[in-house]
Structure formats: structure tokens, C-alpha cells
């Protein structure tokens, strides 16, 4: 009897929710990128991007579901259709645009160089012949690879690179500036510092990546991002997550 | 002369081809030449991207072999000590060896790698390669210890008794009588462990050692050619392990001279 009631309720719920016909967008997130997206002490995926997309979902009328996925292979999963979008501090680059579509930019970043507190290094050029770490497949790692004479070292997560820098196995780490600030001014504030913000020709913008040609999801995302970007909520989030 | 053929069964090794198999189509030949054929086909008819992928990997292959050989060396030394410790009548030595084997075999290799790399990194500044080799060597040393112990115990007690009655002491007996005989029995499972270790070195990519797998992942993360890259990586691992298993099979065949009739 109890089972039957539960089943009936479940069915009613299903009918009810489909009647509202709100589109669900599943976002893949590599939650190892504080303060943009990370897992907090309550095991919840939180951060600037998460707040932003939740607000965008409300504005554009879709349901946002966040799925924690490892960075390495996150785009392969997108191509395979395991989720609808990648919202994981993805910088919009020409190479990436060839294989996926991007939403309107929602955040501006540059690459920062992090070194030990007592280091005198001022730029990547000072690090010739030394090991510099970055997260695999990120624009930070590509910047290290592009620098002449520096030995690049790729990590699965930026946190592991920071730890290696902290114990002195590598000379520096390159990553997005909000993340660099989070590590150098919070977790490792006694041992690490930001040496410089690398001027790589142009600034980078974060966008949400969707499968090439997925216009339905892209339109919804753009609608949401555009309406959020006009509100004061952006400053609020900026204050909450980045400039503490 | 006893004629029982002792086989030590150790799991997780590659299948060693049967040297007595004289057929033209053996499983080994089909896999080996099939793999080579696929690689050749891909390189000739799909040079873009497969040629680029294979050009990206050589230093990774070198690192994989460096880690494999250094770790197997360490594992053999540790294994021999641990194996002798396990059968030693010295209580202390025995206890240390047994504890080492129990502890190491109870911790997953991946966790050991993380532990040695990141946890011990706070105490001693070990380079990444050294951490990888130490972790792999200590892990496989424990398994080797059991292989050595089983191999030594498989030699008939009569050998020890005869040797002792001829005036050898215990360590001489071990060195000149037991180990040379046990070696023939130990070698096949050790070879199996060697191939298993080579495959397990793919785990060191997690602690940022630039082995074949990490090089491949770097390539894939930039080109987004996941399918093509991992296909190539799988084929390369397969070629390496197939060659090794063939070599081991031949060595084993020679050593089994006395067991053959």
C-alpha cells in the first residue's frame, strides 16, 4: 500500500515537472579551480562560475545541474554528449573554437606566474632551464610550453602543481590570475607569491563550451549570461569570491 | 632425482606464450603482427594525426623504461631480502620482512605513489623520478618477496641436508646450492612481475612523471584527439609487452631444459 502511494506521488511529480517544461542543462565542472569552482568543506561544488550559471539559469529559465568531472578529458565527454556544457573556467581560444562552440564571455583573466616567496624571479624568461608547472591542457600550461628554454611540467590538477612548488620540486607555476591569487594569498600565503601577471598579447575570456552546433543550449546560455552581466549581481559575486 | 615440475602461479602478469607451440598462427603472432600492422597502416595512410602523435611520445617511452628497469632492480633486491627474511629462523629478521610484505601488499600502488610523492615530499625533497622508482620498487619488492620465498621453499629439503652434510654452512648452502636451483623456478613469475610492473608504470603519470601515458595525455589535451591518441598509446604498450613476453618465453624455455622429457 505504501509502495503504491509513493509510486503515485512519483508519477504525479514527473507529470507535474514535465508540464512546466523547463530545460535542464547539465554542466561539467572540474571543481579543483578555486575560487572559480571548487568543492567546499560540505562537499558541495561552489564558486564564482557556479553562482554565475545558477543566476543565468534563473534569468533564462532553465535548470542548471553541475557534474564534477576531471579536467583531463572534460572536452572528450562534451563531444561524446555526456553533458550539455562545460562551465569550468574555460578560456576561449582559437584552437578550442575549432572543435566546440562558446557562449558569450563571462569573465576576464590573465595568466599569473607564482613563485616561492624568497624568489627573485620576475618573468618566465628568468626561468630558463628550470621546471615550471601548470595544469594539463590549460592556457597556463600552453604559455609555459610557448616560453623558450623553460622545462614544462604538466599536472592533473593545479593544486598538485602548487604543492610541488611549495616543497620546491619546481621553480614556478602558471595559472589563471584569480586562482593564483587564491593560492598565493590564502592557502600558501606564507610560502608563495605572485611574481607577475604575464602579458600574453591579448587577455583571455572564460566562456561556457558546448558541443559544436548545439544552438539550443547556446542560445539559452547566452540569454542567461547577458541578462546577469547587466545586473549588480556580478559585483556582488566578485566581492564574495575574488576580492576578499 | 625428483621430477615434479613446480609452477608458481602469480596473477596479473602478461600471458607468456607457450614456447612448445609450433603452429603458424599462435595467439602471440596474431597479436604481435596484428598490432604492428595496425600501427603501420595508421602511420602510412593516416599520417595526420598519427605521425604527429608518435613523434610526441619517444621521450615518454624512455622514461617508462627508465622507471621500469630501476624499479625492477630495486624490487629484486628488496624481494630477495624479504624472501630470505620470510623463511629465516631469526625472529627479528623474519618479523621485519613479514611486516613489510603485509603492509605494502595492503596498500594500493596508486595510494603508495601519492603517499611517497606528496606526503613524504614534506620531509625529504625527492625528485619525481626517484619517488616513482621508490614507490614502484617497494611495492613490487613485497610481491617479489613472496615469489622468492615460494621458489626457495620449492627446493627439496634433501638438497639442504646434503649440502650441510658436505660441510657447507647455511649461507653457503643458500648461495651455492639452493638459489641457483630456485632461480630457474623463480624466473618465470619474476618475468611476469616485470611485465606487470611495466604496465603499472602508467600510474606514475599521476605524480606528473612524463611517461608514455602523460605525454599522450598532454598531446590529447591540446589537440582534442582523444580517440586517436589513446589508440596509439594502447598499441605501443601492447607492442612493448608482447616483445617482452616473447623474450621471457624463450628464456623460460631454455631454463626448463631439465624438466623437459
Coordinates of C-alpha atoms in Angstrom, one line a residue:
Chain A
X1 CA 0.0 0.0 0.0
X2 CA 2.7 2.4 1.0
X3 CA 4.6 1.5 -2.2
X4 CA 1.6 2.3 -4.3
X5 CA 1.2 5.7 -2.7
X6 CA 4.9 6.5 -3.3
X7 CA 4.6 5.4 -6.9
X8 CA 1.6 7.5 -7.5
X9 CA 3.2 10.5 -5.9
X10 CA 6.3 10.0 -8.0
X11 CA 4.3 9.8 -11.2
X12 CA 2.4 12.9 -10.3
X13 CA 5.6 14.7 -9.7
X14 CA 7.0 13.6 -13.0
X15 CA 3.9 14.7 -14.9
X16 CA 3.9 18.0 -13.0
X17 CA 7.5 18.8 -13.7
X18 CA 7.4 17.9 -17.3
X19 CA 4.3 20.2 -17.6
X20 CA 6.5 23.1 -16.6
X21 CA 8.8 22.0 -19.5
X22 CA 11.9 23.7 -18.1
X23 CA 15.0 22.7 -20.0
X24 CA 17.7 21.1 -17.8
X25 CA 21.3 21.9 -18.8
X26 CA 24.0 19.6 -17.3
X27 CA 27.3 21.5 -16.8
X28 CA 30.5 19.6 -16.4
X29 CA 32.8 21.2 -13.8
X30 CA 36.3 20.4 -12.8
X31 CA 35.9 21.5 -9.2
X32 CA 39.6 21.9 -8.5
X33 CA 40.0 25.6 -9.5
X34 CA 39.3 27.8 -6.5
X35 CA 37.7 30.4 -6.3
X36 CA 36.0 29.9 -9.6
X37 CA 34.8 26.3 -9.0
X38 CA 35.8 24.0 -6.2
X39 CA 34.4 21.6 -3.6
X40 CA 33.8 23.2 -0.2
X41 CA 34.0 21.5 3.2
X42 CA 30.4 20.4 2.9
X43 CA 31.3 18.5 -0.3
X44 CA 29.3 21.0 -2.4
X45 CA 30.6 22.3 -5.7
X46 CA 30.7 26.1 -5.2
X47 CA 32.4 29.1 -6.6
X48 CA 32.1 32.2 -8.8
X49 CA 31.2 30.2 -12.0
X50 CA 28.6 28.1 -10.2
X51 CA 26.9 31.2 -8.8
X52 CA 27.0 32.9 -12.2
X53 CA 25.4 30.0 -14.0
X54 CA 22.8 29.5 -11.3
X55 CA 21.8 33.1 -11.7
X56 CA 21.9 32.8 -15.5
X57 CA 19.6 29.7 -15.3
X58 CA 17.1 31.7 -13.2
X59 CA 17.2 34.6 -15.7
X60 CA 16.9 32.5 -18.9
X61 CA 14.5 29.9 -17.4
X62 CA 16.5 26.6 -17.4
X63 CA 17.6 24.3 -14.6
X64 CA 21.3 24.1 -14.1
X65 CA 22.8 20.8 -12.9
X66 CA 26.5 20.7 -12.1
X67 CA 28.5 17.5 -12.5
X68 CA 32.1 17.2 -11.1
X69 CA 34.3 15.9 -13.9
X70 CA 38.1 15.6 -14.2
X71 CA 39.7 18.3 -16.3
X72 CA 41.7 15.9 -18.5
X73 CA 39.1 14.5 -20.9
X74 CA 36.4 17.1 -20.0
X75 CA 36.1 18.1 -23.7
X76 CA 36.0 14.5 -24.8
X77 CA 33.0 14.0 -22.6
X78 CA 31.4 17.1 -24.1
X79 CA 31.9 15.7 -27.6
X80 CA 30.5 12.4 -26.6
X81 CA 27.4 14.1 -25.3
X82 CA 27.8 13.1 -21.6
X83 CA 26.8 16.6 -20.6
X84 CA 25.5 19.7 -22.3
X85 CA 28.1 22.2 -21.5
X86 CA 31.5 22.7 -19.8
X87 CA 31.5 25.5 -17.3
X88 CA 34.9 25.1 -15.8
X89 CA 36.9 28.4 -16.3
X90 CA 37.4 27.5 -20.0
X91 CA 39.4 30.3 -21.7
X92 CA 38.1 30.9 -25.2
X93 CA 41.0 30.1 -27.6
X94 CA 41.1 29.8 -31.4
X95 CA 42.1 26.1 -31.2
X96 CA 39.2 25.3 -28.9
X97 CA 36.7 27.2 -31.0
X98 CA 37.5 24.9 -33.9
X99 CA 36.1 21.9 -32.0
X100 CA 33.4 23.5 -29.8
X101 CA 31.2 26.5 -29.6
X102 CA 31.5 29.1 -26.8
X103 CA 28.9 31.2 -25.1
X104 CA 29.3 35.0 -24.5
X105 CA 32.3 35.6 -22.3
X106 CA 31.5 35.9 -18.6
X107 CA 34.9 36.5 -17.0
X108 CA 38.2 38.1 -18.0
X109 CA 41.5 36.6 -16.9
X110 CA 45.2 36.8 -17.5
X111 CA 48.0 34.2 -16.7
X112 CA 49.9 34.7 -13.4
X113 CA 53.3 33.4 -12.5
X114 CA 53.6 32.1 -9.0
X115 CA 57.0 31.5 -7.3
X116 CA 58.4 30.9 -3.9
X117 CA 58.2 33.9 -1.5
X118 CA 62.0 34.3 -1.4
X119 CA 62.5 34.0 -5.2
X120 CA 63.7 37.0 -7.3
X121 CA 62.2 35.7 -10.5
X122 CA 60.4 38.5 -12.3
X123 CA 59.2 36.7 -15.5
X124 CA 59.1 33.4 -17.3
X125 CA 62.3 34.4 -19.2
X126 CA 64.2 34.3 -15.8
X127 CA 63.4 30.6 -15.5
X128 CA 65.5 29.2 -18.4
X129 CA 66.5 25.6 -17.7
X130 CA 64.1 25.3 -14.8
X131 CA 60.9 23.3 -14.3
X132 CA 57.7 25.3 -14.4
X133 CA 54.4 23.5 -13.7
X134 CA 50.8 24.0 -14.9
X135 CA 47.6 22.1 -15.2
X136 CA 47.4 19.8 -18.2
X137 CA 45.5 21.2 -21.1
X138 CA 45.1 24.7 -19.7
X139 CA 46.1 28.0 -21.2
X140 CA 48.6 28.4 -18.4
X141 CA 50.4 25.2 -19.4
X142 CA 50.3 26.3 -23.1
X143 CA 52.0 29.6 -22.0
X144 CA 54.8 27.6 -20.3
X145 CA 55.3 25.4 -23.4
X146 CA 55.5 28.5 -25.6
X147 CA 58.2 30.1 -23.4
X148 CA 61.7 29.4 -24.6
X149 CA 64.2 27.3 -22.6
X150 CA 61.7 26.6 -19.8
X151 CA 61.0 22.9 -18.9
X152 CA 57.2 22.5 -18.8
X153 CA 55.7 20.0 -16.4
X154 CA 52.0 19.1 -16.6
X155 CA 49.8 18.2 -13.6
X156 CA 46.4 16.7 -13.4
X157 CA 45.3 19.4 -11.0
X158 CA 46.7 22.9 -10.4
X159 CA 46.7 22.2 -6.6
X160 CA 49.2 19.4 -7.1
X161 CA 51.5 21.8 -9.0
X162 CA 51.2 24.3 -6.2
X163 CA 52.1 21.6 -3.7
X164 CA 55.2 20.7 -5.8
X165 CA 56.2 24.4 -5.9
X166 CA 55.6 24.6 -2.1
X167 CA 58.0 21.7 -1.4
X168 CA 60.5 23.1 -4.0
X169 CA 60.4 20.4 -6.8
X170 CA 59.6 23.1 -9.4
X171 CA 60.5 26.7 -9.7
X172 CA 57.2 28.3 -10.6
X173 CA 53.5 27.6 -11.6
X174 CA 51.5 29.4 -14.2
X175 CA 47.7 29.6 -14.0
X176 CA 44.7 32.0 -14.3
X177 CA 45.1 35.0 -12.0
X178 CA 42.1 34.6 -9.7
X179 CA 43.3 31.0 -9.0
X180 CA 46.8 32.2 -8.5
X181 CA 45.6 34.8 -6.1
X182 CA 43.6 32.3 -4.2
X183 CA 46.6 30.0 -3.7
X184 CA 49.3 32.7 -3.1
X185 CA 47.2 34.8 -0.8
X186 CA 45.3 32.2 1.1
X187 CA 46.4 28.6 1.2
X188 CA 50.1 29.1 0.7
X189 CA 50.3 32.8 1.8
X190 CA 53.5 32.1 3.9
X191 CA 55.5 30.4 1.2
X192 CA 54.3 31.5 -2.2
X193 CA 53.7 34.8 -4.0
X194 CA 52.6 36.1 -7.4
X195 CA 55.7 37.2 -9.3
X196 CA 54.0 38.8 -12.3
X197 CA 50.9 38.7 -14.4
X198 CA 52.1 37.5 -17.8
X199 CA 51.2 39.8 -20.7
X200 CA 50.4 37.4 -23.4
X201 CA 49.3 39.6 -26.3
X202 CA 45.6 39.5 -25.5
X203 CA 43.5 39.0 -22.4
X204 CA 41.6 35.7 -22.1
X205 CA 37.9 35.4 -21.5
X206 CA 36.1 32.5 -19.9
X207 CA 33.2 31.1 -21.9
X208 CA 30.9 28.1 -21.4
X209 CA 31.7 25.5 -24.0
X210 CA 29.0 23.5 -25.8
X211 CA 29.1 20.8 -28.4
X212 CA 29.7 22.3 -31.9
X213 CA 26.3 23.2 -33.3
X214 CA 24.3 22.9 -30.1
X215 CA 22.4 26.1 -30.7
X216 CA 19.5 25.4 -28.4
X217 CA 21.7 25.2 -25.3
X218 CA 24.0 28.0 -26.5
X219 CA 21.1 30.4 -27.0
X220 CA 19.7 29.7 -23.5
X221 CA 23.2 30.3 -22.0
X222 CA 23.8 33.5 -23.9
X223 CA 20.4 34.8 -22.9
X224 CA 21.2 34.0 -19.2
X225 CA 24.7 35.3 -19.2
X226 CA 23.7 38.6 -21.0
X227 CA 21.0 39.3 -18.5
X228 CA 23.2 38.5 -15.5
X229 CA 26.1 40.6 -16.8
X230 CA 23.8 43.7 -16.8
X231 CA 22.9 43.4 -13.1
X232 CA 24.8 44.3 -10.0
X233 CA 25.0 40.7 -9.0
X234 CA 28.3 40.4 -10.9
X235 CA 30.0 42.9 -8.5
X236 CA 28.4 41.1 -5.6
X237 CA 29.9 37.7 -6.7
X238 CA 33.2 39.4 -7.5
X239 CA 33.3 40.6 -3.9
X240 CA 32.1 37.4 -2.5
X241 CA 34.6 35.1 -4.2
X242 CA 37.5 37.0 -5.5
X243 CA 38.4 40.2 -3.7
X244 CA 38.1 39.3 -0.1
Chain B
X1 CA 66.1 -37.1 -8.9
X2 CA 62.6 -35.7 -8.3
X3 CA 60.7 -34.8 -11.3
X4 CA 57.8 -32.7 -10.1
X5 CA 57.6 -29.5 -12.1
X6 CA 57.0 -26.7 -9.7
X7 CA 54.9 -23.8 -11.2
X8 CA 54.4 -20.7 -9.2
X9 CA 51.2 -19.1 -10.2
X10 CA 51.3 -15.3 -10.0
X11 CA 48.4 -13.3 -11.2
X12 CA 48.3 -10.1 -13.2
X13 CA 51.3 -10.9 -15.4
X14 CA 51.0 -11.0 -19.2
X15 CA 50.2 -14.3 -20.7
X16 CA 53.6 -15.9 -21.6
X17 CA 53.4 -17.6 -25.0
X18 CA 53.9 -21.3 -25.0
X19 CA 57.4 -22.0 -26.5
X20 CA 56.3 -25.5 -27.5
X21 CA 53.5 -24.1 -29.7
X22 CA 54.8 -24.8 -33.2
X23 CA 51.7 -23.7 -35.1
X24 CA 52.0 -20.9 -37.7
X25 CA 49.1 -19.0 -36.2
X26 CA 49.8 -18.6 -32.5
X27 CA 48.0 -16.1 -30.3
X28 CA 51.2 -14.3 -29.9
X29 CA 51.9 -14.0 -33.6
X30 CA 48.4 -12.8 -34.3
X31 CA 48.5 -10.1 -31.6
X32 CA 52.1 -9.0 -32.4
X33 CA 51.9 -8.8 -36.2
X34 CA 48.4 -7.6 -36.0
X35 CA 49.4 -4.7 -33.8
X36 CA 52.4 -3.9 -35.9
X37 CA 50.2 -4.0 -39.0
X38 CA 47.7 -1.6 -37.5
X39 CA 50.4 0.8 -36.5
X40 CA 52.0 0.7 -39.9
X41 CA 48.6 1.2 -41.6
X42 CA 47.8 4.2 -39.4
X43 CA 51.2 5.8 -40.0
X44 CA 51.1 5.3 -43.7
X45 CA 47.5 6.1 -44.6
X46 CA 46.6 8.4 -41.7
X47 CA 49.9 10.3 -41.1
X48 CA 47.9 13.2 -39.9
X49 CA 47.4 12.9 -36.8
X50 CA 49.1 9.5 -36.1
X51 CA 52.6 10.5 -37.2
X52 CA 52.3 13.6 -35.0
X53 CA 51.2 11.5 -32.1
X54 CA 54.1 9.0 -32.4
X55 CA 56.6 11.9 -32.8
X56 CA 55.4 13.3 -29.4
X57 CA 56.0 10.1 -27.5
X58 CA 59.7 8.9 -27.7
X59 CA 60.9 10.7 -24.5
X60 CA 57.9 9.3 -22.7
X61 CA 58.9 5.7 -23.8
X62 CA 62.4 6.3 -22.5
X63 CA 61.0 7.5 -19.1
X64 CA 58.7 4.4 -18.9
X65 CA 61.7 2.1 -19.5
X66 CA 63.9 4.0 -17.0
X67 CA 61.3 3.7 -14.3
X68 CA 60.6 0.1 -15.1
X69 CA 64.3 -1.0 -15.1
X70 CA 65.2 1.0 -12.0
X71 CA 62.2 -0.2 -10.1
X72 CA 62.6 -3.9 -11.0
X73 CA 66.2 -3.6 -9.9
X74 CA 65.1 -2.2 -6.5
X75 CA 62.3 -4.7 -6.3
X76 CA 64.6 -7.7 -6.9
X77 CA 67.0 -6.7 -4.2
X78 CA 64.1 -6.0 -1.7
X79 CA 62.3 -9.2 -2.8
X80 CA 65.4 -11.3 -2.2
X81 CA 65.9 -9.8 1.2
X82 CA 62.2 -10.1 2.1
X83 CA 62.0 -13.6 0.7
X84 CA 65.0 -14.8 2.8
X85 CA 63.6 -12.9 5.8
X86 CA 60.3 -14.8 5.4
X87 CA 62.0 -18.2 5.7
X88 CA 64.6 -17.0 8.2
X89 CA 64.8 -18.6 11.6
X90 CA 65.9 -15.3 13.1
X91 CA 62.7 -14.0 14.6
X92 CA 63.5 -10.3 14.3
X93 CA 64.6 -10.6 10.6
X94 CA 61.5 -12.7 9.9
X95 CA 59.2 -10.3 11.6
X96 CA 60.5 -7.2 9.8
X97 CA 60.3 -8.9 6.4
X98 CA 56.8 -10.3 7.1
X99 CA 55.5 -6.9 8.3
X100 CA 57.0 -5.2 5.2
X101 CA 55.2 -7.6 2.9
X102 CA 51.9 -7.4 4.9
X103 CA 51.9 -3.6 5.0
X104 CA 52.9 -2.9 1.4
X105 CA 50.6 -5.5 -0.1
X106 CA 47.7 -4.0 1.8
X107 CA 48.1 -0.5 0.3
X108 CA 47.1 0.2 -3.4
X109 CA 50.0 1.2 -5.6
X110 CA 48.3 4.4 -6.6
X111 CA 48.0 5.4 -2.9
X112 CA 51.6 4.5 -2.3
X113 CA 52.7 6.7 -5.2
X114 CA 50.7 9.6 -3.9
X115 CA 52.0 9.0 -0.4
X116 CA 55.6 8.8 -1.3
X117 CA 55.3 11.8 -3.6
X118 CA 53.2 14.2 -1.7
X119 CA 53.2 13.1 1.9
X120 CA 57.0 12.4 2.2
X121 CA 57.6 15.4 -0.1
X122 CA 57.2 17.5 3.1
X123 CA 60.0 15.6 4.9
X124 CA 62.5 14.9 2.1
X125 CA 62.8 16.7 -1.2
X126 CA 62.8 13.7 -3.6
X127 CA 62.7 14.3 -7.3
X128 CA 59.7 12.9 -9.1
X129 CA 61.6 10.1 -10.9
X130 CA 63.1 8.9 -7.6
X131 CA 59.7 9.0 -5.9
X132 CA 58.2 6.9 -8.7
X133 CA 61.0 4.4 -8.6
X134 CA 61.0 4.1 -4.8
X135 CA 57.2 3.6 -4.8
X136 CA 57.2 1.0 -7.6
X137 CA 60.3 -0.8 -6.2
X138 CA 58.9 -1.1 -2.7
X139 CA 55.5 -2.2 -3.9
X140 CA 56.8 -4.9 -6.3
X141 CA 59.5 -5.8 -3.8
X142 CA 56.8 -7.1 -1.5
X143 CA 55.3 -9.3 -4.2
X144 CA 58.8 -10.4 -5.3
X145 CA 59.4 -11.4 -1.7
X146 CA 56.6 -13.9 -1.8
X147 CA 57.8 -15.2 -5.2
X148 CA 61.3 -15.7 -3.8
X149 CA 60.0 -17.4 -0.7
X150 CA 57.9 -19.8 -2.7
X151 CA 60.8 -20.5 -5.1
X152 CA 63.3 -21.3 -2.3
X153 CA 60.8 -23.5 -0.4
X154 CA 60.1 -25.5 -3.6
X155 CA 63.7 -26.9 -3.4
X156 CA 63.7 -30.2 -1.7
X157 CA 64.9 -30.4 1.9
X158 CA 67.3 -33.1 0.8
X159 CA 69.4 -30.6 -1.0
X160 CA 69.9 -28.6 2.1
X161 CA 70.7 -31.7 4.1
X162 CA 73.2 -33.0 1.6
X163 CA 74.8 -29.6 1.4
X164 CA 75.1 -29.3 5.1
X165 CA 76.5 -32.8 5.5
X166 CA 79.1 -31.9 2.9
X167 CA 80.4 -29.2 5.2
X168 CA 78.7 -26.0 3.8
X169 CA 77.3 -23.6 6.3
X170 CA 73.8 -22.2 5.9
X171 CA 74.7 -19.1 3.9
X172 CA 76.9 -21.1 1.6
X173 CA 74.1 -23.7 1.1
X174 CA 71.8 -20.8 0.1
X175 CA 74.3 -19.3 -2.2
X176 CA 75.7 -22.3 -4.0
X177 CA 73.0 -24.9 -3.8
X178 CA 69.6 -23.5 -3.2
X179 CA 69.5 -20.2 -5.0
X180 CA 70.9 -21.5 -8.3
X181 CA 68.2 -24.1 -8.4
X182 CA 65.5 -21.9 -7.1
X183 CA 66.4 -19.3 -9.8
X184 CA 65.0 -21.4 -12.6
X185 CA 61.7 -21.7 -10.8
X186 CA 61.6 -18.1 -9.8
X187 CA 62.4 -16.6 -13.1
X188 CA 59.1 -17.1 -15.0
X189 CA 57.0 -15.4 -12.2
X190 CA 59.6 -12.7 -11.9
X191 CA 59.3 -12.1 -15.6
X192 CA 55.6 -11.9 -15.2
X193 CA 56.0 -9.3 -12.5
X194 CA 58.4 -7.4 -14.7
X195 CA 55.8 -7.1 -17.4
X196 CA 53.1 -6.2 -14.8
X197 CA 55.4 -3.5 -13.4
X198 CA 56.0 -2.1 -16.9
X199 CA 52.2 -1.7 -17.3
X200 CA 51.8 -0.3 -13.9
X201 CA 54.3 2.4 -14.6
X202 CA 51.4 4.1 -16.4
X203 CA 50.3 5.0 -12.9
X204 CA 53.3 7.3 -12.4
X205 CA 51.8 9.8 -14.8
X206 CA 49.5 10.8 -11.9
X207 CA 52.5 12.2 -10.0
X208 CA 53.5 14.2 -13.1
X209 CA 56.3 11.9 -14.3
X210 CA 56.4 12.4 -18.1
X211 CA 55.9 8.7 -19.1
X212 CA 54.2 7.5 -22.3
X213 CA 50.7 8.0 -20.9
X214 CA 51.4 11.5 -19.7
X215 CA 52.9 12.5 -23.0
X216 CA 49.9 11.1 -24.7
X217 CA 47.5 13.0 -22.4
X218 CA 49.4 16.2 -23.0
X219 CA 49.0 15.7 -26.7
X220 CA 45.3 14.9 -26.4
X221 CA 44.6 17.8 -24.2
X222 CA 45.9 20.2 -26.7
X223 CA 44.7 18.6 -29.9
X224 CA 41.4 17.1 -28.6
X225 CA 42.3 13.9 -30.5
X226 CA 41.5 11.7 -27.5
X227 CA 40.5 8.6 -29.5
X228 CA 43.5 8.7 -31.8
X229 CA 46.0 9.4 -29.1
X230 CA 44.8 6.7 -26.7
X231 CA 44.6 4.2 -29.6
X232 CA 48.3 4.8 -30.3
X233 CA 49.2 4.6 -26.7
X234 CA 47.5 1.3 -26.2
X235 CA 49.2 -0.1 -29.4
X236 CA 52.6 1.0 -28.2
X237 CA 52.2 -0.6 -24.8
X238 CA 51.0 -3.7 -26.5
X239 CA 54.0 -3.9 -28.8
X240 CA 56.4 -3.5 -25.9
X241 CA 54.7 -6.1 -23.6
X242 CA 54.4 -8.6 -26.5
X243 CA 58.1 -8.3 -27.3
X244 CA 59.0 -8.7 -23.6
X245 CA 56.7 -11.7 -23.1
X246 CA 58.3 -13.4 -26.1
X247 CA 61.8 -12.8 -24.7
X248 CA 60.7 -14.2 -21.4
X249 CA 59.1 -17.2 -23.0
X250 CA 62.4 -18.0 -24.8
X251 CA 64.4 -17.6 -21.6
X252 CA 62.0 -19.8 -19.7
X253 CA 62.2 -22.4 -22.4
X254 CA 65.9 -22.7 -22.1
X255 CA 65.8 -22.8 -18.3
X256 CA 63.2 -25.6 -18.3
X257 CA 65.7 -27.9 -20.0
X258 CA 65.8 -30.3 -17.1
X259 CA 62.1 -30.5 -16.7
X260 CA 61.5 -31.5 -20.3
X261 CA 61.5 -35.1 -21.4

